[in-house]
mmCIF file of C-alpha atoms and ligand atoms in Angstrom:
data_model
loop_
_atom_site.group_PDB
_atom_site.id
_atom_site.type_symbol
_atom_site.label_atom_id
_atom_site.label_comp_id
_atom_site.label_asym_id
_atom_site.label_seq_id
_atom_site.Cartn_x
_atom_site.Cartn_y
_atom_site.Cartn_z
ATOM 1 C CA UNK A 9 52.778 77.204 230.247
ATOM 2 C CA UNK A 10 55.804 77.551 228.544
ATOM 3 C CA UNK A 11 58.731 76.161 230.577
ATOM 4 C CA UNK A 12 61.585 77.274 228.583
ATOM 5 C CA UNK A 13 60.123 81.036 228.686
ATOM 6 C CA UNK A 14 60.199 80.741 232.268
ATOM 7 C CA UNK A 15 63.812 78.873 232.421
ATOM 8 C CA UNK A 16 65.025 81.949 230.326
ATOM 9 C CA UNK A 17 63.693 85.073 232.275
ATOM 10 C CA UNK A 18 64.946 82.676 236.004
ATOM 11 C CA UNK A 19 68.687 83.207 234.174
ATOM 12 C CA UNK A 20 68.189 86.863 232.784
ATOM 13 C CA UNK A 21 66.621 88.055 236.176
ATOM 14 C CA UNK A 22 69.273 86.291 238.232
ATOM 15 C CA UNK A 23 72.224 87.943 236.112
ATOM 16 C CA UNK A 24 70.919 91.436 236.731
ATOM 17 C CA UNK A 25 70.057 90.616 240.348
ATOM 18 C CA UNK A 26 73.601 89.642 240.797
ATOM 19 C CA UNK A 27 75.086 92.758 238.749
ATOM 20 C CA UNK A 28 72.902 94.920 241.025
ATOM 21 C CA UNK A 29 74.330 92.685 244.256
ATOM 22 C CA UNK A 30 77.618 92.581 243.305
ATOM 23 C CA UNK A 31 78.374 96.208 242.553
ATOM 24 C CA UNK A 32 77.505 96.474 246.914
ATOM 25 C CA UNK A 33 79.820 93.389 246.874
ATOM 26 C CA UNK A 34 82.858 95.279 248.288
ATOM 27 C CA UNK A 35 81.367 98.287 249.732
ATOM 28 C CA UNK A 36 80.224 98.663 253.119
ATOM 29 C CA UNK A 37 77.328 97.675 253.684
ATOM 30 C CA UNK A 38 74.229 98.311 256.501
ATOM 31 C CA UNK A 39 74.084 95.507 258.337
ATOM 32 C CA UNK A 40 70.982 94.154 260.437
ATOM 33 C CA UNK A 41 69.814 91.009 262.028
ATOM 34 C CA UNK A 42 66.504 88.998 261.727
ATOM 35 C CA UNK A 43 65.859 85.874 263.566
ATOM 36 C CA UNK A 44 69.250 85.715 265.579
ATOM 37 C CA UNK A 45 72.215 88.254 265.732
ATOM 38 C CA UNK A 46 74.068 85.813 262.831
ATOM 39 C CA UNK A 47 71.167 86.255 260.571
ATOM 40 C CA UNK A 48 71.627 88.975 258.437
ATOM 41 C CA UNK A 49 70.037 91.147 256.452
ATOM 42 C CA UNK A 50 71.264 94.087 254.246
ATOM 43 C CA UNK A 51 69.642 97.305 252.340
ATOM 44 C CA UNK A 52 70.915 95.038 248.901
ATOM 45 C CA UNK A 53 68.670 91.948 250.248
ATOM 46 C CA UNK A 54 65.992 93.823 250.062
ATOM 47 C CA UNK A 55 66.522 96.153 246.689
ATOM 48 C CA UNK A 56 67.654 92.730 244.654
ATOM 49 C CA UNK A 57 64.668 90.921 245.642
ATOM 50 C CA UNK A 58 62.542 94.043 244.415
ATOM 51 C CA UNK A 59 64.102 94.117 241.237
ATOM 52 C CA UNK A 60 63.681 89.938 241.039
ATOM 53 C CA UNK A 61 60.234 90.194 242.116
ATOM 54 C CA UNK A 62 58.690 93.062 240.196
ATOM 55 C CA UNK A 63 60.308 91.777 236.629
ATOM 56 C CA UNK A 64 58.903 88.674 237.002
ATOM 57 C CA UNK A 65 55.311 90.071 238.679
ATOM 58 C CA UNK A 66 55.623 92.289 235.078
ATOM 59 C CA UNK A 67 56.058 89.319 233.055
ATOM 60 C CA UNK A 68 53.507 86.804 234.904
ATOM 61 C CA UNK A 69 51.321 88.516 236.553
ATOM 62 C CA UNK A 70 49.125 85.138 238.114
ATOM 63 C CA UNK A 71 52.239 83.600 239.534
ATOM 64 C CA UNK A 72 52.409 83.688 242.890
ATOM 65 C CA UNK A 73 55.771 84.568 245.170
ATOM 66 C CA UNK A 74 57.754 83.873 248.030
ATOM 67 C CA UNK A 75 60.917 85.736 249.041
ATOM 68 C CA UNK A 76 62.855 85.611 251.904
ATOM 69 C CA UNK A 77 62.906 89.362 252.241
ATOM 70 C CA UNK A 78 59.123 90.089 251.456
ATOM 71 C CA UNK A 79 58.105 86.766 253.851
ATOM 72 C CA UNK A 80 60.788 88.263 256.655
ATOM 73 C CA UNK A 81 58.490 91.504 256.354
ATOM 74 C CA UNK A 82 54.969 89.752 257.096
ATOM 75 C CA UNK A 83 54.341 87.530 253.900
ATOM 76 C CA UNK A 84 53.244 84.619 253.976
ATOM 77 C CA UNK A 85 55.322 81.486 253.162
ATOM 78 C CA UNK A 86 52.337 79.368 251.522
ATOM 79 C CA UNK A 87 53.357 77.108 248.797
ATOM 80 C CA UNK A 88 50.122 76.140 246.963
ATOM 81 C CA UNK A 89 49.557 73.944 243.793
ATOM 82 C CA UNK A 90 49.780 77.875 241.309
ATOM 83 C CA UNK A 91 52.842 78.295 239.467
ATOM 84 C CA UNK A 92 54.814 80.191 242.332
ATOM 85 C CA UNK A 93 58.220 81.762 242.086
ATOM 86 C CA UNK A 94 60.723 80.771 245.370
ATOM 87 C CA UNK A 95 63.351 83.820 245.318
ATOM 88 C CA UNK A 96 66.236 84.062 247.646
ATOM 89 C CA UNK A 97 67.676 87.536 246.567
ATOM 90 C CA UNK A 98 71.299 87.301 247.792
ATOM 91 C CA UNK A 99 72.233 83.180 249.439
ATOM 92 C CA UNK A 100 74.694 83.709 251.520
ATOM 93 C CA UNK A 101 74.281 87.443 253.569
ATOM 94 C CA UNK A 102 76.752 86.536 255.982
ATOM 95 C CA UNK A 103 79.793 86.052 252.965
ATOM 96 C CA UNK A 104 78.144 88.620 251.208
ATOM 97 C CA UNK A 105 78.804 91.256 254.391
ATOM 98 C CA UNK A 106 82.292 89.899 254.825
ATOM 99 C CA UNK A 107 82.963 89.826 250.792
ATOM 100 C CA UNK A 108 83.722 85.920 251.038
ATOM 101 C CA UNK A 109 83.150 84.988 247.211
ATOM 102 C CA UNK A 110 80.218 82.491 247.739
ATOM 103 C CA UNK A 111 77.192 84.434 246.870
ATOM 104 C CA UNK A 112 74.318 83.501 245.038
ATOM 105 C CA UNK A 113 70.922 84.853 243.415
ATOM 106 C CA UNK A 114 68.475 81.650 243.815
ATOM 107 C CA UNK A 115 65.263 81.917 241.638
ATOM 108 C CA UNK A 116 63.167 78.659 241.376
ATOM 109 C CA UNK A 117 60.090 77.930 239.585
ATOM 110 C CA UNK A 118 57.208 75.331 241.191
ATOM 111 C CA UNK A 119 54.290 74.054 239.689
ATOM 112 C CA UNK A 120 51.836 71.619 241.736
ATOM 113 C CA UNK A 121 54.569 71.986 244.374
ATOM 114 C CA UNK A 122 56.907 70.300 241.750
ATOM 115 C CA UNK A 123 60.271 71.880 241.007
ATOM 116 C CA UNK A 124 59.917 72.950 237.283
ATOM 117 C CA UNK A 125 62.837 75.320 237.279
ATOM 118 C CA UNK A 126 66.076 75.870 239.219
ATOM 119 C CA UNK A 127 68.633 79.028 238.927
ATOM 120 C CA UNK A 128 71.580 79.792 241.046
ATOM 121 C CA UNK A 129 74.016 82.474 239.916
ATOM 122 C CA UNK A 130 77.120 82.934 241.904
ATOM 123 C CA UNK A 131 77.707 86.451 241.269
ATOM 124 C CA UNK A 132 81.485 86.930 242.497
ATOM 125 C CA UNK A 133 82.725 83.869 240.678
ATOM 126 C CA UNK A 134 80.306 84.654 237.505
ATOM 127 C CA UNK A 135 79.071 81.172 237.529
ATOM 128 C CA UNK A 136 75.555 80.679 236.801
ATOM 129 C CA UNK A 137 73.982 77.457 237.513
ATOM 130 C CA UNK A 138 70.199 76.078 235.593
ATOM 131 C CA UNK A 139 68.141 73.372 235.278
ATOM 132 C CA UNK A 140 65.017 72.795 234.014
ATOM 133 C CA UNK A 141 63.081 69.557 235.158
ATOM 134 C CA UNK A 142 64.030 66.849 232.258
ATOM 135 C CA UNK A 143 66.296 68.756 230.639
ATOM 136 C CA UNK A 144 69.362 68.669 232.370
ATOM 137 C CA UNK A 145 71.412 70.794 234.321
ATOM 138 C CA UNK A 146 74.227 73.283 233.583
ATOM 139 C CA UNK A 147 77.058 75.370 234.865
ATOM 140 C CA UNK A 148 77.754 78.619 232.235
ATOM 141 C CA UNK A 149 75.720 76.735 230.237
ATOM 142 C CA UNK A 150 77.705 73.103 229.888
ATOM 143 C CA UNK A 151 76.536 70.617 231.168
ATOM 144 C CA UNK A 152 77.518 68.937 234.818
ATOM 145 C CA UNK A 153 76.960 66.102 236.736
ATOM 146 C CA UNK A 154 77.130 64.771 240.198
ATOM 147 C CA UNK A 155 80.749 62.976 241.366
ATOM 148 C CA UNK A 156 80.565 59.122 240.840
ATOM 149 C CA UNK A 157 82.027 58.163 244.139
ATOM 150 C CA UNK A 158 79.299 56.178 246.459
ATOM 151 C CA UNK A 159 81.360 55.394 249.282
ATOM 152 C CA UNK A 160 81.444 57.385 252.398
ATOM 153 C CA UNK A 161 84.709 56.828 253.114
ATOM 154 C CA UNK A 162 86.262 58.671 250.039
ATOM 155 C CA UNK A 163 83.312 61.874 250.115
ATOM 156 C CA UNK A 164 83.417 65.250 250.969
ATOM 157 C CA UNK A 165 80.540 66.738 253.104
ATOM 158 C CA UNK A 166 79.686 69.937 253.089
ATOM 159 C CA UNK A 167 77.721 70.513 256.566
ATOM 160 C CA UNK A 168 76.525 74.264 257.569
ATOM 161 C CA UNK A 169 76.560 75.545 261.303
ATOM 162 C CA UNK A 170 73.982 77.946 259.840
ATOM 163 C CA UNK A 171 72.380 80.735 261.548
ATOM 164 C CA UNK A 172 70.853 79.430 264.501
ATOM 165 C CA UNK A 173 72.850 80.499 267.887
ATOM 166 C CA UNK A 174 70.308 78.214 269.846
ATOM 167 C CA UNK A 175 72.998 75.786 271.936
ATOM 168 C CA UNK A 176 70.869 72.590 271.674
ATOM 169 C CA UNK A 177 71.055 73.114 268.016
ATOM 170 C CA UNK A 178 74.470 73.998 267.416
ATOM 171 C CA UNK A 179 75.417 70.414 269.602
ATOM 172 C CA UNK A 180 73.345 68.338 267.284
ATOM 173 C CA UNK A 181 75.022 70.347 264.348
ATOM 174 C CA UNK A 182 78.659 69.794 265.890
ATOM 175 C CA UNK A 183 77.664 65.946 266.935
ATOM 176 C CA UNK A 184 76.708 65.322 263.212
ATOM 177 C CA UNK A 185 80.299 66.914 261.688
ATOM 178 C CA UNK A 186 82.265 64.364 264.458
ATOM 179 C CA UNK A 187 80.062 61.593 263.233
ATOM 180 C CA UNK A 188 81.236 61.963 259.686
ATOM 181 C CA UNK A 189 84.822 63.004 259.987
ATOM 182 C CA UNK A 190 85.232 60.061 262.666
ATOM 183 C CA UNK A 191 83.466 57.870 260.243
ATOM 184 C CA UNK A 192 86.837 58.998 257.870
ATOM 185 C CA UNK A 193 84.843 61.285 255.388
ATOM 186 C CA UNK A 194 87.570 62.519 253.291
ATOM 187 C CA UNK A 195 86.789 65.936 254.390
ATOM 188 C CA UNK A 196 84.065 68.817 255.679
ATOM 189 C CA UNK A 197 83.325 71.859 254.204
ATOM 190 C CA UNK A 198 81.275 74.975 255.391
ATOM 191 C CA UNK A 199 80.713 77.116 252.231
ATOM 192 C CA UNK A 200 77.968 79.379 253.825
ATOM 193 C CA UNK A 201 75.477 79.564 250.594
ATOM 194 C CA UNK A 202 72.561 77.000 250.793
ATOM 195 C CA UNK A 203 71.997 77.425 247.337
ATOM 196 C CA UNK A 204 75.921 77.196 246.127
ATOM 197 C CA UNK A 205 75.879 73.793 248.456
ATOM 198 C CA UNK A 206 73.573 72.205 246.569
ATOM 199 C CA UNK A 207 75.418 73.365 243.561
ATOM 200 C CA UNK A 208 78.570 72.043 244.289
ATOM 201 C CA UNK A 209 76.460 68.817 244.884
ATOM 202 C CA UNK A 210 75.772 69.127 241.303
ATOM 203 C CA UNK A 211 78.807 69.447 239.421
ATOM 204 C CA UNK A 212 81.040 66.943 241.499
ATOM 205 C CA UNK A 213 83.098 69.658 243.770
ATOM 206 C CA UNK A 214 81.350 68.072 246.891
ATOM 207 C CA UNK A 215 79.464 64.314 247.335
ATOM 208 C CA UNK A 216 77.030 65.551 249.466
ATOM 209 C CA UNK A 217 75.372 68.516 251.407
ATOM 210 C CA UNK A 218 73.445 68.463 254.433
ATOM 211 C CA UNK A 219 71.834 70.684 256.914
ATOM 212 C CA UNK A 220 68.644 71.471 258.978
ATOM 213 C CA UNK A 221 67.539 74.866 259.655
ATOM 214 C CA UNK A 222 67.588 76.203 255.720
ATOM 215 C CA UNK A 223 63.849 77.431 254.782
ATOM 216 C CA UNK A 224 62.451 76.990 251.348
ATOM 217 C CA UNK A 225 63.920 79.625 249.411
ATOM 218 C CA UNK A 226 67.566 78.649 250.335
ATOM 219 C CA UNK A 227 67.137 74.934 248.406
ATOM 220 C CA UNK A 228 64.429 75.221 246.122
ATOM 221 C CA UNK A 229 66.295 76.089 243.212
ATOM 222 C CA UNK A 230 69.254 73.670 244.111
ATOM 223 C CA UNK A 231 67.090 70.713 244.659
ATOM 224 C CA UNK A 232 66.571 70.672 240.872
ATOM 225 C CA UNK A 233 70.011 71.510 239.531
ATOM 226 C CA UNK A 234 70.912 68.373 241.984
ATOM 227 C CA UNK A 235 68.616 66.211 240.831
ATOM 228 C CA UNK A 236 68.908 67.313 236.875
ATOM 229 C CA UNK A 237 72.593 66.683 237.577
ATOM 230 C CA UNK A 238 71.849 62.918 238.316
ATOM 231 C CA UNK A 239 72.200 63.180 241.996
ATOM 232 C CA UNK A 240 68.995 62.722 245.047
ATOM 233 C CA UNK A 241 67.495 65.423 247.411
ATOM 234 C CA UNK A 242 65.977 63.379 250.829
ATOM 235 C CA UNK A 243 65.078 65.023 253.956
ATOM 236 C CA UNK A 244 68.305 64.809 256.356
ATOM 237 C CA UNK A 245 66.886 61.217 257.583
ATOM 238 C CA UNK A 246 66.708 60.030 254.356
ATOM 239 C CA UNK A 247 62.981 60.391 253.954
ATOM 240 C CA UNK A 248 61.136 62.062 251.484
ATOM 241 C CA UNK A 249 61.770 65.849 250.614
ATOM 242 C CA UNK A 250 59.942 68.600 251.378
ATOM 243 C CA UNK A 251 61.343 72.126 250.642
ATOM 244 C CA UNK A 252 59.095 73.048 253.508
ATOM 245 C CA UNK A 253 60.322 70.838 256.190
ATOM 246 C CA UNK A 254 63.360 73.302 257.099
ATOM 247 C CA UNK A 255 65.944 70.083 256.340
ATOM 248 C CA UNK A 256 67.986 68.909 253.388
ATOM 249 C CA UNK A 257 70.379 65.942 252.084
ATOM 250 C CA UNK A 258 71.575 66.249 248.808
ATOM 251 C CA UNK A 259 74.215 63.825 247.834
ATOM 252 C CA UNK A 260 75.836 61.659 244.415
ATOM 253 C CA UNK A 261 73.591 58.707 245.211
ATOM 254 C CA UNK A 262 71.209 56.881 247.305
ATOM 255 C CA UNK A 263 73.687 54.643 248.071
ATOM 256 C CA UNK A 264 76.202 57.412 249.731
ATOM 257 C CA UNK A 265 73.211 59.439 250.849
ATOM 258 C CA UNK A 266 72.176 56.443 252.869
ATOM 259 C CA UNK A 267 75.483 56.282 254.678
ATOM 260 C CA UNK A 268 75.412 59.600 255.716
ATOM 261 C CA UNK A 269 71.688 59.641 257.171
ATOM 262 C CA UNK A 270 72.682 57.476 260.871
ATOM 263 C CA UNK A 271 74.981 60.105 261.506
ATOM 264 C CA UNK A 272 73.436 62.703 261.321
ATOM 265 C CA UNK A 273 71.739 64.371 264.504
ATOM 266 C CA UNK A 274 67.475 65.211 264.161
ATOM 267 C CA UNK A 275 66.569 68.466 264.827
ATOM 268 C CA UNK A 276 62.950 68.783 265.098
ATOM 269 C CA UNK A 277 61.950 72.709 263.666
ATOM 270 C CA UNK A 278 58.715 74.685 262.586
ATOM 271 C CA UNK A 279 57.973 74.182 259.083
ATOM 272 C CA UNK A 280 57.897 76.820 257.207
HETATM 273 C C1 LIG B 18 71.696 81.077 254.805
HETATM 274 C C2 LIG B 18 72.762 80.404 254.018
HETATM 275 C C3 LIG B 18 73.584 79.493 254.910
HETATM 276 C C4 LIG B 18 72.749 78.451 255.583
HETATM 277 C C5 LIG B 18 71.601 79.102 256.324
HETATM 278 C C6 LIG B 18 70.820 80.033 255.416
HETATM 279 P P1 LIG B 18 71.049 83.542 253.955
HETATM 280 O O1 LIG B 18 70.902 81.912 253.978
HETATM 281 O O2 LIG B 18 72.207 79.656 252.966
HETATM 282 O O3 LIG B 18 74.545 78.771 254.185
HETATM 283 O O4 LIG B 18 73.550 77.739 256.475
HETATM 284 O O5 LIG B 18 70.777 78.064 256.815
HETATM 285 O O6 LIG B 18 69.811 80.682 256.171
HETATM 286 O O7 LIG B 18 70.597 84.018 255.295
HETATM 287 O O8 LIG B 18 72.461 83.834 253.668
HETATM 288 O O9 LIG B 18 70.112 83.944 252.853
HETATM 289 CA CA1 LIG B 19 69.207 82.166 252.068
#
């Protein structure tokens, strides 16, 4: 398989996917809700990931897929050793209804269950975000790395309240954010994009990024920009990761990652 064939069509498909996403950008738009009445879903979700799904179905036609969209309509969400695609059409619904400018296209490539490729456009800001496992990872295609700082004390967290509405959860979620800004994180931020979380992981705007409740295709493609940036993906205890496990911690280091972890509030979820 030829990695850098797929690493190219992941950026040309997510450019047009986020053309297509961001002409809607500042319309109005039909909203409805999935799981909760915060999770939303518009007509553009579904087109984009269409567009993102046929291309590539054209161009490799034994890959397998998942996409939010297409699982949220009875797929199934079954990562197996194939070369799969993991397609979030539009990261970020809820800014992309309310035309806050942190959208993203997130296309990732697995192999074996391995990350091989990760792409995250943000197609308001025109920033487009690639890695490609041992090869580095990019912003507009210069390179970026994670910030240096280790310490807890001097970090900014980015922590999502997501779209859960479940009150147990949303305690846990609020219990975590006291923990760190009592613990004198420099700051919190709530960015509302999954992917664009993990991206800012990357280039050194954030030290770290954690949530539970994301599903696969919200962090597949940022775990390896992260990690090609020089930084760690763990589960939210600090265990191994699993994009399926419905948890993430991405942070600068091991060291600061392992700071964060007795702070932050378990969730126990479904796997996806
Ligand atoms: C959501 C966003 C959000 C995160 C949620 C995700 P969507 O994805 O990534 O930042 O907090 O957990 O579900 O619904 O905008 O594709
Ligand atoms: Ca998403």
């Amino acid at each position: 398989m030829d990695l850098q064939d797929v690493y190219d069509s992941a950026i040309e498909v997510a450019r047009i996917a986020g053309k297509m996403a961001y002409e809607a950008f500042h319309r109005d738009k039909v909203v409805e809700t999935k799981e909760s009445s915060c999770d939303l879903v518009t007509e553009t979700d579904k087109q984009v990931e269409n567009y993102i799904i046929s291309t590539l179905k054209g161009k490799y036609p034994t890959h397998k897929f998942i996409g939010e969209e297409s699982v949220a309509s009875g797929d199934k969400c079954h990562l197996t050793d194939d070369p799969t695609w993991i397609i979030d059409p539009i990261d970020g619904t809820t800014n992309f209804v309310h035309r806050y400018p942190f959208v993203g296209v997130s296309i990732a490539h697995y192999i074996n269950k391995k990350a091989a490729v990760g792409v995250v456009y943000n197609l308001v800001l025109d920033q487009m975000f690639a890695a490609k496992k041992g090869g580095g990872a990019t912003m507009n295609g210069k390179p970026i790395s994670v910030s240096l700082c280790k310490d807890l004390k001097s970090s900014v967290i980015i922590v999502e309240f997501g779209s859960t509405r479940d009150p147990e959860q949303l305690r846990k979620k609020v219990e975590t954010m006291y923990n760190l800004a009592v613990n004198h994180a420099h700051g919190l931020r709530s960015v509302g994009s999954a992917a664009l979380d993990m991206c800012n992981v990357a280039c050194g705007s954030s030290e770290a990024y954690v949530e539970y409740g994301v599903h696969c295709w919200d962090i597949a493609a940022g775990a390896v920009i992260v990690e090609e940036a020089g930084g760690v993906v763990f589960s939210p205890q600090g265990g191994p990761f699993n994009i399926m496990k419905r948890g993430v911690l991405a942070a600068s280091s091991s060291e600061l990652a392992m700071q964060i972890t007795p702070h932050v509030k378990h969730i126990d979820l479904q796997s996806d």
